[in-house]
Amino acid sequence: MRARYRDPEVTSLRLRSPTIDLQLAHRSVRAFLDAPVSDDQLTSIIAAAQSASTSSNLQAWSVIAVRDDARRSRLADLAGGQEFVRCAPLILVWLADIGRATRLAAGRRSVLGASDYLETTILGFVDATLAAQNAVVAAESLGLGATFVGAFRNHPDQIAAELALPDQVFATFGLAVGSPDPTESAGIKPRLPQSVVVHHETYDAKRDAGVDDYDGRLRSYNEEHSRTAGWIDAVLARLADRQSLKGRDELRRHLGGQGLPSR
Ligand SMILES: Cc1cc2nc3c(=O)[nH]c(=O)nc-3n(C[C@H](O)[C@H](O)[C@H](O)COP(=O)(O)O)c2cc1C
């Protein structure tokens, strides 16, 4: 709790469990030892992912496990040259997958009209995301580390081509998985205080008042890891304009081309 909040008033939890302890210890891992993720580890991670809740039990997601060196390297290039994507022994690409249901319908000479709507696209994103986060917790429980790769959405057409994605299948994000290199300079990154993110009964924008203190806490965390920015500057830069989306402003066009017009 000390590391998670860096708030002198929040130092411990009254109620704990091994699962909560594991979740509180999460950190993204971007440096990996030269060791493979075994098939048994992968099977356990995917079983955990499949145990997540899924909208109407549609299970509207799939995942591609990429281990091939050359393909990981091409994926790293498409993700803005992020080295951890090249170096991780395993990349899991989480797919919103409406295509499976549509293919089932086609085989029965039926049509899925609802697949054209934004709701169905969101459903696929949500299902894929819940599964992936379960996978992260499972991987961490096995002593592995992971980092999401949202940057795959910077070049959605090329990612779809690289992974041979069929109609109505979209690469929501990747997940780099491997054994953490203990020399990596990273720790538990502090989060906003609960007083900012938890509202009671109705939304209260005055809760933003706690953000300034948090900005200083994140700045000091970053300084310990050779970075400088506080939180507010980072948020404003990340959402500044169309350029800050790094190609993701093209997603609606891409989704339409993939058979997900998302009306
Ligand atoms: C959907 C998603 C996409 C992300 N994409 C990237 C990415 O492309 N590159 C990266 O280095 N980290 C990426 N991250 C990791 C976040 O930067 C990280 O979770 C956040 O800074 C909090 O740090 P922590 O996970 O160590 O607590 C992504 C996280 C999420 C949830």
mmCIF file of N, CA and C in Angstrom, residues 86-188:
data_model
loop_
_atom_site.group_PDB
_atom_site.id
_atom_site.type_symbol
_atom_site.label_atom_id
_atom_site.label_comp_id
_atom_site.label_asym_id
_atom_site.label_seq_id
_atom_site.Cartn_x
_atom_site.Cartn_y
_atom_site.Cartn_z
ATOM 1 N N ARG A 86 10.331 -6.728 -28.957
ATOM 2 C CA ARG A 86 11.296 -7.569 -29.684
ATOM 3 C C ARG A 86 11.909 -8.614 -28.750
ATOM 4 N N CYS A 87 12.155 -8.224 -27.498
ATOM 5 C CA CYS A 87 12.932 -9.089 -26.589
ATOM 6 C C CYS A 87 12.084 -10.085 -25.795
ATOM 7 N N ALA A 88 10.799 -9.825 -25.660
ATOM 8 C CA ALA A 88 9.973 -10.746 -24.858
ATOM 9 C C ALA A 88 9.876 -12.096 -25.565
ATOM 10 N N PRO A 89 9.964 -13.198 -24.823
ATOM 11 C CA PRO A 89 9.888 -14.496 -25.497
ATOM 12 C C PRO A 89 8.500 -14.810 -26.058
ATOM 13 N N LEU A 90 7.486 -14.147 -25.506
ATOM 14 C CA LEU A 90 6.108 -14.448 -25.939
ATOM 15 C C LEU A 90 5.323 -13.147 -26.050
ATOM 16 N N ILE A 91 4.667 -12.980 -27.197
ATOM 17 C CA ILE A 91 3.718 -11.870 -27.356
ATOM 18 C C ILE A 91 2.330 -12.488 -27.542
ATOM 19 N N LEU A 92 1.414 -12.095 -26.686
ATOM 20 C CA LEU A 92 0.022 -12.516 -26.852
ATOM 21 C C LEU A 92 -0.742 -11.347 -27.458
ATOM 22 N N VAL A 93 -1.378 -11.584 -28.581
ATOM 23 C CA VAL A 93 -2.165 -10.517 -29.205
ATOM 24 C C VAL A 93 -3.643 -10.829 -28.964
ATOM 25 N N TRP A 94 -4.284 -9.927 -28.248
ATOM 26 C CA TRP A 94 -5.672 -10.140 -27.807
ATOM 27 C C TRP A 94 -6.619 -9.552 -28.834
ATOM 28 N N LEU A 95 -7.511 -10.402 -29.312
ATOM 29 C CA LEU A 95 -8.373 -10.033 -30.425
ATOM 30 C C LEU A 95 -9.817 -9.906 -29.976
ATOM 31 N N ALA A 96 -10.457 -8.807 -30.337
ATOM 32 C CA ALA A 96 -11.913 -8.745 -30.295
ATOM 33 C C ALA A 96 -12.383 -9.564 -31.494
ATOM 34 N N ASP A 97 -13.167 -10.600 -31.231
ATOM 35 C CA ASP A 97 -13.462 -11.567 -32.294
ATOM 36 C C ASP A 97 -14.974 -11.753 -32.455
ATOM 37 N N ILE A 98 -15.539 -10.979 -33.375
ATOM 38 C CA ILE A 98 -16.950 -11.152 -33.733
ATOM 39 C C ILE A 98 -17.049 -12.106 -34.920
ATOM 40 N N GLY A 99 -15.909 -12.307 -35.589
ATOM 41 C CA GLY A 99 -15.882 -13.129 -36.797
ATOM 42 C C GLY A 99 -16.329 -14.564 -36.557
ATOM 43 N N ARG A 100 -15.977 -15.112 -35.388
ATOM 44 C CA ARG A 100 -16.356 -16.510 -35.121
ATOM 45 C C ARG A 100 -17.873 -16.669 -35.160
ATOM 46 N N ALA A 101 -18.590 -15.744 -34.513
ATOM 47 C CA ALA A 101 -20.057 -15.832 -34.486
ATOM 48 C C ALA A 101 -20.626 -15.633 -35.887
ATOM 49 N N THR A 102 -20.029 -14.701 -36.637
ATOM 50 C CA THR A 102 -20.533 -14.446 -37.995
ATOM 51 C C THR A 102 -20.294 -15.658 -38.895
ATOM 52 N N ARG A 103 -19.145 -16.328 -38.715
ATOM 53 C CA ARG A 103 -18.888 -17.528 -39.526
ATOM 54 C C ARG A 103 -19.862 -18.646 -39.158
ATOM 55 N N LEU A 104 -20.183 -18.738 -37.840
ATOM 56 C CA LEU A 104 -21.187 -19.724 -37.420
ATOM 57 C C LEU A 104 -22.517 -19.445 -38.103
ATOM 58 N N ALA A 105 -22.892 -18.150 -38.117
ATOM 59 C CA ALA A 105 -24.161 -17.762 -38.733
ATOM 60 C C ALA A 105 -24.145 -18.100 -40.224
ATOM 61 N N ALA A 106 -23.036 -17.774 -40.887
ATOM 62 C CA ALA A 106 -22.962 -18.012 -42.341
ATOM 63 C C ALA A 106 -23.116 -19.502 -42.639
ATOM 64 N N GLY A 107 -22.528 -20.339 -41.793
ATOM 65 C CA GLY A 107 -22.631 -21.785 -41.990
ATOM 66 C C GLY A 107 -24.056 -22.282 -41.839
ATOM 67 N N ARG A 108 -24.874 -21.479 -41.197
ATOM 68 C CA ARG A 108 -26.292 -21.846 -41.004
ATOM 69 C C ARG A 108 -27.199 -20.972 -41.849
ATOM 70 N N ARG A 109 -26.621 -20.348 -42.838
ATOM 71 C CA ARG A 109 -27.337 -19.450 -43.765
ATOM 72 C C ARG A 109 -28.127 -18.386 -42.994
ATOM 73 N N SER A 110 -27.484 -17.869 -41.958
ATOM 74 C CA SER A 110 -28.101 -16.837 -41.141
ATOM 75 C C SER A 110 -27.223 -15.587 -41.220
ATOM 76 N N VAL A 111 -27.754 -14.424 -40.832
ATOM 77 C CA VAL A 111 -26.987 -13.171 -40.890
ATOM 78 C C VAL A 111 -27.020 -12.538 -39.508
ATOM 79 N N LEU A 112 -25.879 -11.974 -39.079
ATOM 80 C CA LEU A 112 -25.838 -11.289 -37.778
ATOM 81 C C LEU A 112 -25.903 -9.780 -37.987
ATOM 82 N N GLY A 113 -27.091 -9.222 -38.013
ATOM 83 C CA GLY A 113 -27.247 -7.781 -38.235
ATOM 84 C C GLY A 113 -26.651 -6.946 -37.114
ATOM 85 N N ALA A 114 -26.632 -7.468 -35.895
ATOM 86 C CA ALA A 114 -26.157 -6.673 -34.751
ATOM 87 C C ALA A 114 -24.648 -6.459 -34.775
ATOM 88 N N SER A 115 -23.947 -7.227 -35.617
ATOM 89 C CA SER A 115 -22.482 -7.076 -35.638
ATOM 90 C C SER A 115 -22.055 -5.742 -36.239
ATOM 91 N N ASP A 116 -22.958 -5.027 -36.891
ATOM 92 C CA ASP A 116 -22.609 -3.734 -37.492
ATOM 93 C C ASP A 116 -22.554 -2.605 -36.475
ATOM 94 N N TYR A 117 -22.985 -2.857 -35.257
ATOM 95 C CA TYR A 117 -23.181 -1.749 -34.322
ATOM 96 C C TYR A 117 -22.025 -1.599 -33.333
ATOM 97 N N LEU A 118 -21.826 -0.345 -32.913
ATOM 98 C CA LEU A 118 -20.752 -0.028 -31.963
ATOM 99 C C LEU A 118 -20.833 -0.918 -30.724
ATOM 100 N N GLU A 119 -22.047 -1.173 -30.258
ATOM 101 C CA GLU A 119 -22.218 -2.016 -29.068
ATOM 102 C C GLU A 119 -21.490 -3.360 -29.239
ATOM 103 N N THR A 120 -21.597 -3.936 -30.415
ATOM 104 C CA THR A 120 -20.979 -5.260 -30.618
ATOM 105 C C THR A 120 -19.458 -5.135 -30.663
ATOM 106 N N THR A 121 -18.957 -4.059 -31.252
ATOM 107 C CA THR A 121 -17.504 -3.831 -31.252
ATOM 108 C C THR A 121 -17.009 -3.651 -29.815
ATOM 109 N N ILE A 122 -17.722 -2.825 -29.052
ATOM 110 C CA ILE A 122 -17.332 -2.606 -27.650
ATOM 111 C C ILE A 122 -17.358 -3.935 -26.894
ATOM 112 N N LEU A 123 -18.377 -4.735 -27.162
ATOM 113 C CA LEU A 123 -18.480 -6.035 -26.484
ATOM 114 C C LEU A 123 -17.214 -6.872 -26.718
ATOM 115 N N GLY A 124 -16.742 -6.882 -27.958
ATOM 116 C CA GLY A 124 -15.519 -7.633 -28.260
ATOM 117 C C GLY A 124 -14.310 -7.051 -27.533
ATOM 118 N N PHE A 125 -14.192 -5.700 -27.507
ATOM 119 C CA PHE A 125 -13.082 -5.057 -26.790
ATOM 120 C C PHE A 125 -13.120 -5.409 -25.305
ATOM 121 N N VAL A 126 -14.323 -5.328 -24.733
ATOM 122 C CA VAL A 126 -14.455 -5.555 -23.285
ATOM 123 C C VAL A 126 -14.108 -7.008 -22.953
ATOM 124 N N ASP A 127 -14.647 -7.937 -23.737
ATOM 125 C CA ASP A 127 -14.356 -9.357 -23.479
ATOM 126 C C ASP A 127 -12.851 -9.633 -23.584
ATOM 127 N N ALA A 128 -12.220 -9.102 -24.617
ATOM 128 C CA ALA A 128 -10.774 -9.333 -24.809
ATOM 129 C C ALA A 128 -9.990 -8.730 -23.638
ATOM 130 N N THR A 129 -10.424 -7.571 -23.182
ATOM 131 C CA THR A 129 -9.684 -6.877 -22.116
ATOM 132 C C THR A 129 -9.795 -7.608 -20.785
ATOM 133 N N LEU A 130 -11.011 -8.078 -20.479
ATOM 134 C CA LEU A 130 -11.171 -8.803 -19.211
ATOM 135 C C LEU A 130 -10.325 -10.080 -19.224
ATOM 136 N N ALA A 131 -10.327 -10.770 -20.354
ATOM 137 C CA ALA A 131 -9.532 -12.003 -20.463
ATOM 138 C C ALA A 131 -8.045 -11.692 -20.288
ATOM 139 N N ALA A 132 -7.587 -10.625 -20.938
ATOM 140 C CA ALA A 132 -6.155 -10.294 -20.906
ATOM 141 C C ALA A 132 -5.707 -9.923 -19.495
ATOM 142 N N GLN A 133 -6.528 -9.173 -18.783
ATOM 143 C CA GLN A 133 -6.111 -8.790 -17.426
ATOM 144 C C GLN A 133 -6.051 -10.022 -16.516
ATOM 145 N N ASN A 134 -7.013 -10.961 -16.708
ATOM 146 C CA ASN A 134 -6.902 -12.223 -15.954
ATOM 147 C C ASN A 134 -5.572 -12.919 -16.285
ATOM 148 N N ALA A 135 -5.185 -12.843 -17.564
ATOM 149 C CA ALA A 135 -3.926 -13.482 -17.985
ATOM 150 C C ALA A 135 -2.728 -12.831 -17.291
ATOM 151 N N VAL A 136 -2.767 -11.508 -17.143
ATOM 152 C CA VAL A 136 -1.656 -10.816 -16.478
ATOM 153 C C VAL A 136 -1.527 -11.298 -15.032
ATOM 154 N N VAL A 137 -2.648 -11.351 -14.328
ATOM 155 C CA VAL A 137 -2.595 -11.781 -12.926
ATOM 156 C C VAL A 137 -2.082 -13.227 -12.846
ATOM 157 N N ALA A 138 -2.553 -14.070 -13.765
ATOM 158 C CA ALA A 138 -2.099 -15.466 -13.764
ATOM 159 C C ALA A 138 -0.598 -15.538 -14.029
ATOM 160 N N ALA A 139 -0.131 -14.786 -15.020
ATOM 161 C CA ALA A 139 1.304 -14.807 -15.358
ATOM 162 C C ALA A 139 2.123 -14.351 -14.150
ATOM 163 N N GLU A 140 1.671 -13.279 -13.506
ATOM 164 C CA GLU A 140 2.425 -12.769 -12.344
ATOM 165 C C GLU A 140 2.419 -13.803 -11.211
ATOM 166 N N SER A 141 1.325 -14.537 -11.076
ATOM 167 C CA SER A 141 1.271 -15.556 -10.014
ATOM 168 C C SER A 141 2.244 -16.693 -10.286
ATOM 169 N N LEU A 142 2.653 -16.855 -11.543
ATOM 170 C CA LEU A 142 3.633 -17.893 -11.915
ATOM 171 C C LEU A 142 5.065 -17.344 -11.913
ATOM 172 N N GLY A 143 5.219 -16.095 -11.466
ATOM 173 C CA GLY A 143 6.554 -15.498 -11.420
ATOM 174 C C GLY A 143 6.973 -14.835 -12.723
ATOM 175 N N LEU A 144 6.052 -14.774 -13.684
ATOM 176 C CA LEU A 144 6.360 -14.088 -14.944
ATOM 177 C C LEU A 144 5.990 -12.612 -14.833
ATOM 178 N N GLY A 145 6.408 -11.838 -15.817
ATOM 179 C CA GLY A 145 6.042 -10.425 -15.868
ATOM 180 C C GLY A 145 5.449 -10.119 -17.234
ATOM 181 N N ALA A 146 4.748 -9.001 -17.329
ATOM 182 C CA ALA A 146 4.055 -8.688 -18.589
ATOM 183 C C ALA A 146 3.882 -7.187 -18.742
ATOM 184 N N THR A 147 3.754 -6.761 -19.995
ATOM 185 C CA THR A 147 3.357 -5.378 -20.297
ATOM 186 C C THR A 147 2.439 -5.377 -21.509
ATOM 187 N N PHE A 148 1.364 -4.630 -21.394
ATOM 188 C CA PHE A 148 0.442 -4.467 -22.523
ATOM 189 C C PHE A 148 1.126 -3.673 -23.633
ATOM 190 N N VAL A 149 0.672 -3.904 -24.863
ATOM 191 C CA VAL A 149 1.205 -3.181 -26.022
ATOM 192 C C VAL A 149 0.043 -2.565 -26.803
ATOM 193 N N GLY A 150 -0.403 -1.402 -26.325
ATOM 194 C CA GLY A 150 -1.470 -0.700 -27.037
ATOM 195 C C GLY A 150 -0.991 -0.167 -28.376
ATOM 196 N N ALA A 151 0.319 -0.016 -28.506
ATOM 197 C CA ALA A 151 0.883 0.578 -29.723
ATOM 198 C C ALA A 151 0.615 -0.264 -30.967
ATOM 199 N N PHE A 152 0.137 -1.497 -30.824
ATOM 200 C CA PHE A 152 -0.262 -2.254 -32.018
ATOM 201 C C PHE A 152 -1.400 -1.548 -32.756
ATOM 202 N N ARG A 153 -2.130 -0.685 -32.046
ATOM 203 C CA ARG A 153 -3.230 0.028 -32.712
ATOM 204 C C ARG A 153 -2.720 1.215 -33.538
ATOM 205 N N ASN A 154 -1.386 1.511 -33.446
ATOM 206 C CA ASN A 154 -0.840 2.601 -34.269
ATOM 207 C C ASN A 154 -0.892 2.250 -35.759
ATOM 208 N N HIS A 155 -0.769 0.940 -36.049
ATOM 209 C CA HIS A 155 -0.738 0.497 -37.452
ATOM 210 C C HIS A 155 -1.679 -0.696 -37.625
ATOM 211 N N PRO A 156 -2.967 -0.471 -37.463
ATOM 212 C CA PRO A 156 -3.891 -1.606 -37.427
ATOM 213 C C PRO A 156 -3.941 -2.398 -38.733
ATOM 214 N N ASP A 157 -3.775 -1.716 -39.881
ATOM 215 C CA ASP A 157 -3.836 -2.465 -41.153
ATOM 216 C C ASP A 157 -2.667 -3.455 -41.251
ATOM 217 N N GLN A 158 -1.461 -2.960 -40.920
ATOM 218 C CA GLN A 158 -0.277 -3.824 -41.016
ATOM 219 C C GLN A 158 -0.326 -4.950 -39.976
ATOM 220 N N ILE A 159 -0.839 -4.638 -38.787
ATOM 221 C CA ILE A 159 -0.957 -5.689 -37.765
ATOM 222 C C ILE A 159 -1.932 -6.768 -38.236
ATOM 223 N N ALA A 160 -3.050 -6.338 -38.816
ATOM 224 C CA ALA A 160 -4.035 -7.318 -39.310
ATOM 225 C C ALA A 160 -3.416 -8.189 -40.402
ATOM 226 N N ALA A 161 -2.613 -7.562 -41.283
ATOM 227 C CA ALA A 161 -1.971 -8.334 -42.364
ATOM 228 C C ALA A 161 -0.943 -9.301 -41.781
ATOM 229 N N GLU A 162 -0.126 -8.825 -40.833
ATOM 230 C CA GLU A 162 0.927 -9.660 -40.238
ATOM 231 C C GLU A 162 0.332 -10.902 -39.564
ATOM 232 N N LEU A 163 -0.836 -10.731 -38.949
ATOM 233 C CA LEU A 163 -1.436 -11.822 -38.168
ATOM 234 C C LEU A 163 -2.544 -12.549 -38.943
ATOM 235 N N ALA A 164 -2.717 -12.180 -40.210
ATOM 236 C CA ALA A 164 -3.729 -12.814 -41.065
ATOM 237 C C ALA A 164 -5.110 -12.772 -40.415
ATOM 238 N N LEU A 165 -5.470 -11.621 -39.890
ATOM 239 C CA LEU A 165 -6.767 -11.517 -39.203
ATOM 240 C C LEU A 165 -7.904 -11.547 -40.221
ATOM 241 N N PRO A 166 -8.889 -12.385 -39.997
ATOM 242 C CA PRO A 166 -10.030 -12.412 -40.914
ATOM 243 C C PRO A 166 -11.015 -11.281 -40.601
ATOM 244 N N ASP A 167 -12.097 -11.253 -41.363
ATOM 245 C CA ASP A 167 -13.145 -10.257 -41.184
ATOM 246 C C ASP A 167 -13.667 -10.266 -39.745
ATOM 247 N N GLN A 168 -13.950 -9.091 -39.241
ATOM 248 C CA GLN A 168 -14.569 -8.898 -37.927
ATOM 249 C C GLN A 168 -13.696 -9.376 -36.764
ATOM 250 N N VAL A 169 -12.403 -9.336 -37.002
ATOM 251 C CA VAL A 169 -11.448 -9.646 -35.928
ATOM 252 C C VAL A 169 -10.488 -8.464 -35.830
ATOM 253 N N PHE A 170 -10.297 -7.943 -34.609
ATOM 254 C CA PHE A 170 -9.503 -6.724 -34.419
ATOM 255 C C PHE A 170 -8.486 -6.945 -33.308
ATOM 256 N N ALA A 171 -7.233 -6.554 -33.562
ATOM 257 C CA ALA A 171 -6.167 -6.696 -32.554
ATOM 258 C C ALA A 171 -6.285 -5.549 -31.539
ATOM 259 N N THR A 172 -6.862 -5.851 -30.401
ATOM 260 C CA THR A 172 -7.139 -4.822 -29.392
ATOM 261 C C THR A 172 -5.837 -4.303 -28.782
ATOM 262 N N PHE A 173 -4.945 -5.201 -28.417
ATOM 263 C CA PHE A 173 -3.619 -4.845 -27.894
ATOM 264 C C PHE A 173 -2.802 -6.118 -27.784
ATOM 265 N N GLY A 174 -1.526 -5.944 -27.561
ATOM 266 C CA GLY A 174 -0.662 -7.084 -27.304
ATOM 267 C C GLY A 174 -0.313 -7.167 -25.834
ATOM 268 N N LEU A 175 0.342 -8.251 -25.479
ATOM 269 C CA LEU A 175 0.854 -8.420 -24.120
ATOM 270 C C LEU A 175 2.194 -9.144 -24.238
ATOM 271 N N ALA A 176 3.259 -8.455 -23.838
ATOM 272 C CA ALA A 176 4.590 -9.072 -23.833
ATOM 273 C C ALA A 176 4.735 -9.819 -22.511
ATOM 274 N N VAL A 177 5.162 -11.088 -22.592
ATOM 275 C CA VAL A 177 5.247 -11.930 -21.393
ATOM 276 C C VAL A 177 6.615 -12.595 -21.328
ATOM 277 N N GLY A 178 7.184 -12.667 -20.146
ATOM 278 C CA GLY A 178 8.450 -13.368 -19.968
ATOM 279 C C GLY A 178 8.895 -13.328 -18.520
ATOM 280 N N SER A 179 10.080 -13.864 -18.290
ATOM 281 C CA SER A 179 10.650 -13.838 -16.928
ATOM 282 C C SER A 179 11.283 -12.480 -16.686
ATOM 283 N N PRO A 180 10.884 -11.781 -15.612
ATOM 284 C CA PRO A 180 11.401 -10.431 -15.379
ATOM 285 C C PRO A 180 12.912 -10.413 -15.173
ATOM 286 N N ASP A 181 13.571 -9.472 -15.819
ATOM 287 C CA ASP A 181 14.989 -9.208 -15.553
ATOM 288 C C ASP A 181 15.043 -8.367 -14.271
ATOM 289 N N PRO A 182 15.630 -8.913 -13.189
ATOM 290 C CA PRO A 182 15.593 -8.197 -11.904
ATOM 291 C C PRO A 182 16.374 -6.892 -11.907
ATOM 292 N N THR A 183 17.206 -6.678 -12.926
ATOM 293 C CA THR A 183 17.990 -5.428 -12.953
ATOM 294 C C THR A 183 17.205 -4.265 -13.570
ATOM 295 N N GLU A 184 16.019 -4.515 -14.074
ATOM 296 C CA GLU A 184 15.241 -3.425 -14.685
ATOM 297 C C GLU A 184 14.922 -2.352 -13.645
ATOM 298 N N SER A 185 15.092 -1.090 -14.044
ATOM 299 C CA SER A 185 14.761 0.005 -13.134
ATOM 300 C C SER A 185 13.275 0.306 -13.236
ATOM 301 N N ALA A 186 12.495 -0.357 -12.416
ATOM 302 C CA ALA A 186 11.042 -0.141 -12.390
ATOM 303 C C ALA A 186 10.537 -0.610 -11.049
ATOM 304 N N GLY A 187 9.437 -0.033 -10.620
ATOM 305 C CA GLY A 187 8.867 -0.448 -9.345
ATOM 306 C C GLY A 187 7.358 -0.390 -9.421
ATOM 307 N N ILE A 188 6.743 -0.427 -8.260
ATOM 308 C CA ILE A 188 5.288 -0.316 -8.188
ATOM 309 C C ILE A 188 4.935 1.153 -8.411
#
